[in-house]
Amino acid sequence: MKDVNLAIIKGKLVHRFFTPKNFCIATIFDGANNFVKVFICNENDLRLIQGYNINDYIEIEGNIQSTIRENKNKTTTIFCDRIVDAPYQRMGYKNSFVIRGTVKRIKVINTAGCHIFVATYVNDRYSIIPAVIYYPDVRAYPQEPGEKICLMGCVQTTKKTSVNGQTV
């Protein structure tokens, strides 16, 4: 079974920041109170993102990559594989991912959730992706490290908007 690591984020471009090395970090509102950051480093996609304005709809296909920082903190980032040039009429909101890889570790949080760490090797990049499963299906518990698994879900962020519209 071949590894899969695909994230699709479609929504309103709410922020973009160009780094000193001319990479771009774009923040996309997914319509469900998530503000998803996407790292763009491909030369063609960097040209495309410059043509977008804040509040334009955008669709990005990417992959979730993990990194261990110098201070030993582990982070995950969505890296843009391509900006989808779709007609404006097809724009709306979408936030989904599919990860198929090898279980590295399962950590039960409580009866309402568990962490599953899945290793993937996609685009010549090895990543260990942490996924949180809320109210997990009983089929997740018999998984052991080394077994193959396929997870589907949505990317959730900690930065959200409250009921009154304020960003938290």
mmCIF file of C-alpha atoms in Angstrom:
data_model
loop_
_atom_site.group_PDB
_atom_site.id
_atom_site.type_symbol
_atom_site.label_atom_id
_atom_site.label_comp_id
_atom_site.label_asym_id
_atom_site.label_seq_id
_atom_site.Cartn_x
_atom_site.Cartn_y
_atom_site.Cartn_z
ATOM 1 C CA MET A 1 0.000 0.000 0.000
ATOM 2 C CA LYS A 2 1.485 3.315 -1.135
ATOM 3 C CA ASP A 3 1.603 6.188 1.371
ATOM 4 C CA VAL A 4 -0.754 9.124 0.830
ATOM 5 C CA ASN A 5 -0.476 12.563 2.383
ATOM 6 C CA LEU A 6 -2.942 15.018 0.877
ATOM 7 C CA ALA A 7 -4.588 18.119 2.317
ATOM 8 C CA ILE A 8 -7.059 20.263 0.384
ATOM 9 C CA ILE A 9 -7.859 23.706 1.744
ATOM 10 C CA LYS A 10 -10.314 25.926 -0.094
ATOM 11 C CA GLY A 11 -11.648 29.201 1.261
ATOM 12 C CA LYS A 12 -10.981 32.902 1.675
ATOM 13 C CA LEU A 13 -7.443 34.194 1.709
ATOM 14 C CA VAL A 14 -7.325 36.279 4.895
ATOM 15 C CA HIS A 15 -3.589 36.922 5.251
ATOM 16 C CA ARG A 16 -0.345 36.390 3.407
ATOM 17 C CA PHE A 17 3.163 37.061 4.557
ATOM 18 C CA PHE A 18 6.285 36.958 2.410
ATOM 19 C CA THR A 19 9.431 35.906 4.249
ATOM 20 C CA PRO A 20 12.838 37.500 3.644
ATOM 21 C CA LYS A 21 13.698 34.452 1.483
ATOM 22 C CA ASN A 22 10.603 35.245 -0.664
ATOM 23 C CA PHE A 23 8.518 32.288 0.534
ATOM 24 C CA CYS A 24 4.879 32.871 1.448
ATOM 25 C CA ILE A 25 2.757 31.893 4.425
ATOM 26 C CA ALA A 26 -0.903 32.172 3.455
ATOM 27 C CA THR A 27 -3.771 31.950 5.931
ATOM 28 C CA ILE A 28 -7.049 30.599 4.590
ATOM 29 C CA PHE A 29 -10.412 30.782 6.356
ATOM 30 C CA ASP A 30 -12.227 27.491 5.722
ATOM 31 C CA GLY A 31 -15.775 28.636 6.537
ATOM 32 C CA ALA A 32 -15.828 26.504 9.702
ATOM 33 C CA ASN A 33 -13.945 28.872 12.011
ATOM 34 C CA ASN A 34 -10.502 27.467 11.146
ATOM 35 C CA PHE A 35 -7.664 29.668 9.922
ATOM 36 C CA VAL A 36 -5.297 27.269 8.146
ATOM 37 C CA LYS A 37 -1.726 28.374 7.420
ATOM 38 C CA VAL A 38 -0.092 27.053 4.254
ATOM 39 C CA PHE A 39 3.590 27.403 3.392
ATOM 40 C CA ILE A 40 4.229 28.192 -0.279
ATOM 41 C CA CYS A 41 7.741 27.830 -1.679
ATOM 42 C CA ASN A 42 7.289 26.651 -5.292
ATOM 43 C CA GLU A 43 8.299 29.388 -7.755
ATOM 44 C CA ASN A 44 5.174 28.998 -9.920
ATOM 45 C CA ASP A 45 2.824 29.034 -6.912
ATOM 46 C CA LEU A 46 4.617 32.086 -5.491
ATOM 47 C CA ARG A 47 3.825 33.935 -8.734
ATOM 48 C CA LEU A 48 0.202 32.766 -8.555
ATOM 49 C CA ILE A 49 -0.322 33.816 -4.908
ATOM 50 C CA GLN A 50 0.813 37.351 -5.750
ATOM 51 C CA GLY A 51 -2.185 37.617 -8.086
ATOM 52 C CA TYR A 52 -4.632 36.965 -5.253
ATOM 53 C CA ASN A 53 -6.075 39.688 -3.045
ATOM 54 C CA ILE A 54 -7.197 39.384 0.554
ATOM 55 C CA ASN A 55 -10.772 37.976 0.674
ATOM 56 C CA ASP A 56 -10.356 36.212 -2.693
ATOM 57 C CA TYR A 57 -11.259 32.534 -2.724
ATOM 58 C CA ILE A 58 -8.330 30.172 -3.204
ATOM 59 C CA GLU A 59 -7.843 26.405 -3.389
ATOM 60 C CA ILE A 60 -4.594 24.766 -2.379
ATOM 61 C CA GLU A 61 -3.562 21.126 -2.537
ATOM 62 C CA GLY A 62 -0.696 20.250 -0.261
ATOM 63 C CA ASN A 63 0.785 17.789 2.177
ATOM 64 C CA ILE A 64 1.278 17.808 5.922
ATOM 65 C CA GLN A 65 4.920 17.799 6.958
ATOM 66 C CA SER A 66 6.403 17.452 10.405
ATOM 67 C CA THR A 67 9.553 19.131 11.626
ATOM 68 C CA ILE A 68 11.590 18.861 14.813
ATOM 69 C CA ARG A 69 12.881 22.312 15.730
ATOM 70 C CA GLU A 70 16.210 23.060 17.409
ATOM 71 C CA ASN A 71 14.442 23.352 20.771
ATOM 72 C CA LYS A 72 13.044 19.808 20.233
ATOM 73 C CA ASN A 73 9.506 21.116 19.649
ATOM 74 C CA LYS A 74 7.628 19.213 16.976
ATOM 75 C CA THR A 75 5.530 21.172 14.512
ATOM 76 C CA THR A 76 3.354 20.304 11.561
ATOM 77 C CA THR A 77 2.914 22.525 8.540
ATOM 78 C CA ILE A 78 0.885 22.255 5.368
ATOM 79 C CA PHE A 79 3.168 22.667 2.359
ATOM 80 C CA CYS A 80 1.563 23.774 -0.884
ATOM 81 C CA ASP A 81 1.954 21.303 -3.740
ATOM 82 C CA ARG A 82 -0.102 23.444 -6.094
ATOM 83 C CA ILE A 83 -2.573 26.286 -6.207
ATOM 84 C CA VAL A 84 -5.606 25.011 -8.100
ATOM 85 C CA ASP A 85 -6.667 27.415 -10.804
ATOM 86 C CA ALA A 86 -10.414 26.829 -10.579
ATOM 87 C CA PRO A 87 -13.187 29.020 -11.976
ATOM 88 C CA TYR A 88 -14.524 31.488 -9.423
ATOM 89 C CA GLN A 89 -17.977 29.859 -9.641
ATOM 90 C CA ARG A 90 -16.545 26.619 -8.217
ATOM 91 C CA MET A 91 -15.081 28.345 -5.226
ATOM 92 C CA GLY A 92 -16.448 27.841 -1.754
ATOM 93 C CA TYR A 93 -15.095 26.156 1.331
ATOM 94 C CA LYS A 94 -13.349 22.832 1.803
ATOM 95 C CA ASN A 95 -11.028 21.503 4.449
ATOM 96 C CA SER A 96 -9.983 17.871 4.237
ATOM 97 C CA PHE A 97 -7.016 15.564 4.487
ATOM 98 C CA VAL A 98 -6.209 11.940 3.721
ATOM 99 C CA ILE A 99 -3.242 10.250 5.348
ATOM 100 C CA ARG A 100 -2.302 6.654 4.600
ATOM 101 C CA GLY A 101 0.834 5.363 6.211
ATOM 102 C CA THR A 102 2.318 3.381 9.065
ATOM 103 C CA VAL A 103 1.175 3.687 12.679
ATOM 104 C CA LYS A 104 4.101 4.849 14.817
ATOM 105 C CA ARG A 105 2.274 5.289 18.110
ATOM 106 C CA ILE A 106 -1.217 5.478 19.595
ATOM 107 C CA LYS A 107 -1.834 7.470 22.744
ATOM 108 C CA VAL A 108 -5.249 7.271 24.376
ATOM 109 C CA ILE A 109 -6.203 10.695 25.772
ATOM 110 C CA ASN A 110 -9.434 9.591 27.438
ATOM 111 C CA THR A 111 -12.669 7.893 26.429
ATOM 112 C CA ALA A 112 -13.419 10.834 24.136
ATOM 113 C CA GLY A 113 -10.244 10.813 22.072
ATOM 114 C CA CYS A 114 -6.858 9.456 21.115
ATOM 115 C CA HIS A 115 -3.735 10.561 19.272
ATOM 116 C CA ILE A 116 -2.495 8.444 16.387
ATOM 117 C CA PHE A 117 0.945 9.232 14.980
ATOM 118 C CA VAL A 118 1.214 8.145 11.343
ATOM 119 C CA ALA A 119 4.444 8.026 9.328
ATOM 120 C CA THR A 120 4.273 8.840 5.623
ATOM 121 C CA TYR A 121 6.877 9.091 2.899
ATOM 122 C CA VAL A 122 5.548 11.368 0.150
ATOM 123 C CA ASN A 123 7.361 13.761 -2.230
ATOM 124 C CA ASP A 124 10.742 12.450 -1.018
ATOM 125 C CA ARG A 125 9.840 13.617 2.500
ATOM 126 C CA TYR A 126 9.375 11.513 5.634
ATOM 127 C CA SER A 127 6.880 12.926 8.125
ATOM 128 C CA ILE A 128 5.230 11.735 11.314
ATOM 129 C CA ILE A 129 1.801 13.301 11.445
ATOM 130 C CA PRO A 130 -0.133 13.515 14.704
ATOM 131 C CA ALA A 131 -3.876 13.043 14.247
ATOM 132 C CA VAL A 132 -6.438 13.435 16.992
ATOM 133 C CA ILE A 133 -9.492 11.248 16.733
ATOM 134 C CA TYR A 134 -12.497 12.415 18.732
ATOM 135 C CA TYR A 135 -14.875 9.699 19.901
ATOM 136 C CA PRO A 136 -12.696 7.130 18.166
ATOM 137 C CA ASP A 137 -14.087 4.198 16.285
ATOM 138 C CA VAL A 138 -13.365 0.910 18.031
ATOM 139 C CA ARG A 139 -11.461 -0.163 14.893
ATOM 140 C CA ALA A 140 -8.691 2.326 15.797
ATOM 141 C CA TYR A 141 -7.800 0.623 19.086
ATOM 142 C CA PRO A 142 -6.537 -2.708 17.755
ATOM 143 C CA GLN A 143 -3.949 -0.827 15.666
ATOM 144 C CA GLU A 144 -0.377 -1.506 16.655
ATOM 145 C CA PRO A 145 2.823 0.307 15.698
ATOM 146 C CA GLY A 146 3.986 -0.895 12.295
ATOM 147 C CA GLU A 147 0.491 -1.498 10.901
ATOM 148 C CA LYS A 148 -0.896 0.428 7.934
ATOM 149 C CA ILE A 149 -3.766 2.847 8.490
ATOM 150 C CA CYS A 150 -5.768 5.354 6.465
ATOM 151 C CA LEU A 151 -7.229 8.434 8.183
ATOM 152 C CA MET A 152 -9.506 11.087 6.730
ATOM 153 C CA GLY A 153 -10.621 14.272 8.416
ATOM 154 C CA CYS A 154 -10.224 18.019 8.498
ATOM 155 C CA VAL A 155 -7.426 20.316 9.584
ATOM 156 C CA GLN A 156 -8.337 22.126 12.784
ATOM 157 C CA THR A 157 -6.563 25.177 14.102
ATOM 158 C CA THR A 158 -6.444 26.737 17.530
ATOM 159 C CA LYS A 159 -7.136 30.212 16.160
ATOM 160 C CA LYS A 160 -10.906 30.448 15.792
ATOM 161 C CA THR A 161 -13.661 33.017 15.762
ATOM 162 C CA SER A 162 -16.138 33.170 18.589
ATOM 163 C CA VAL A 163 -19.900 33.473 18.195
ATOM 164 C CA ASN A 164 -19.659 37.278 18.281
ATOM 165 C CA GLY A 165 -17.094 37.292 15.452
ATOM 166 C CA GLN A 166 -13.946 38.015 17.478
ATOM 167 C CA THR A 167 -10.781 36.089 16.628
ATOM 168 C CA VAL A 168 -9.570 33.972 19.534
#
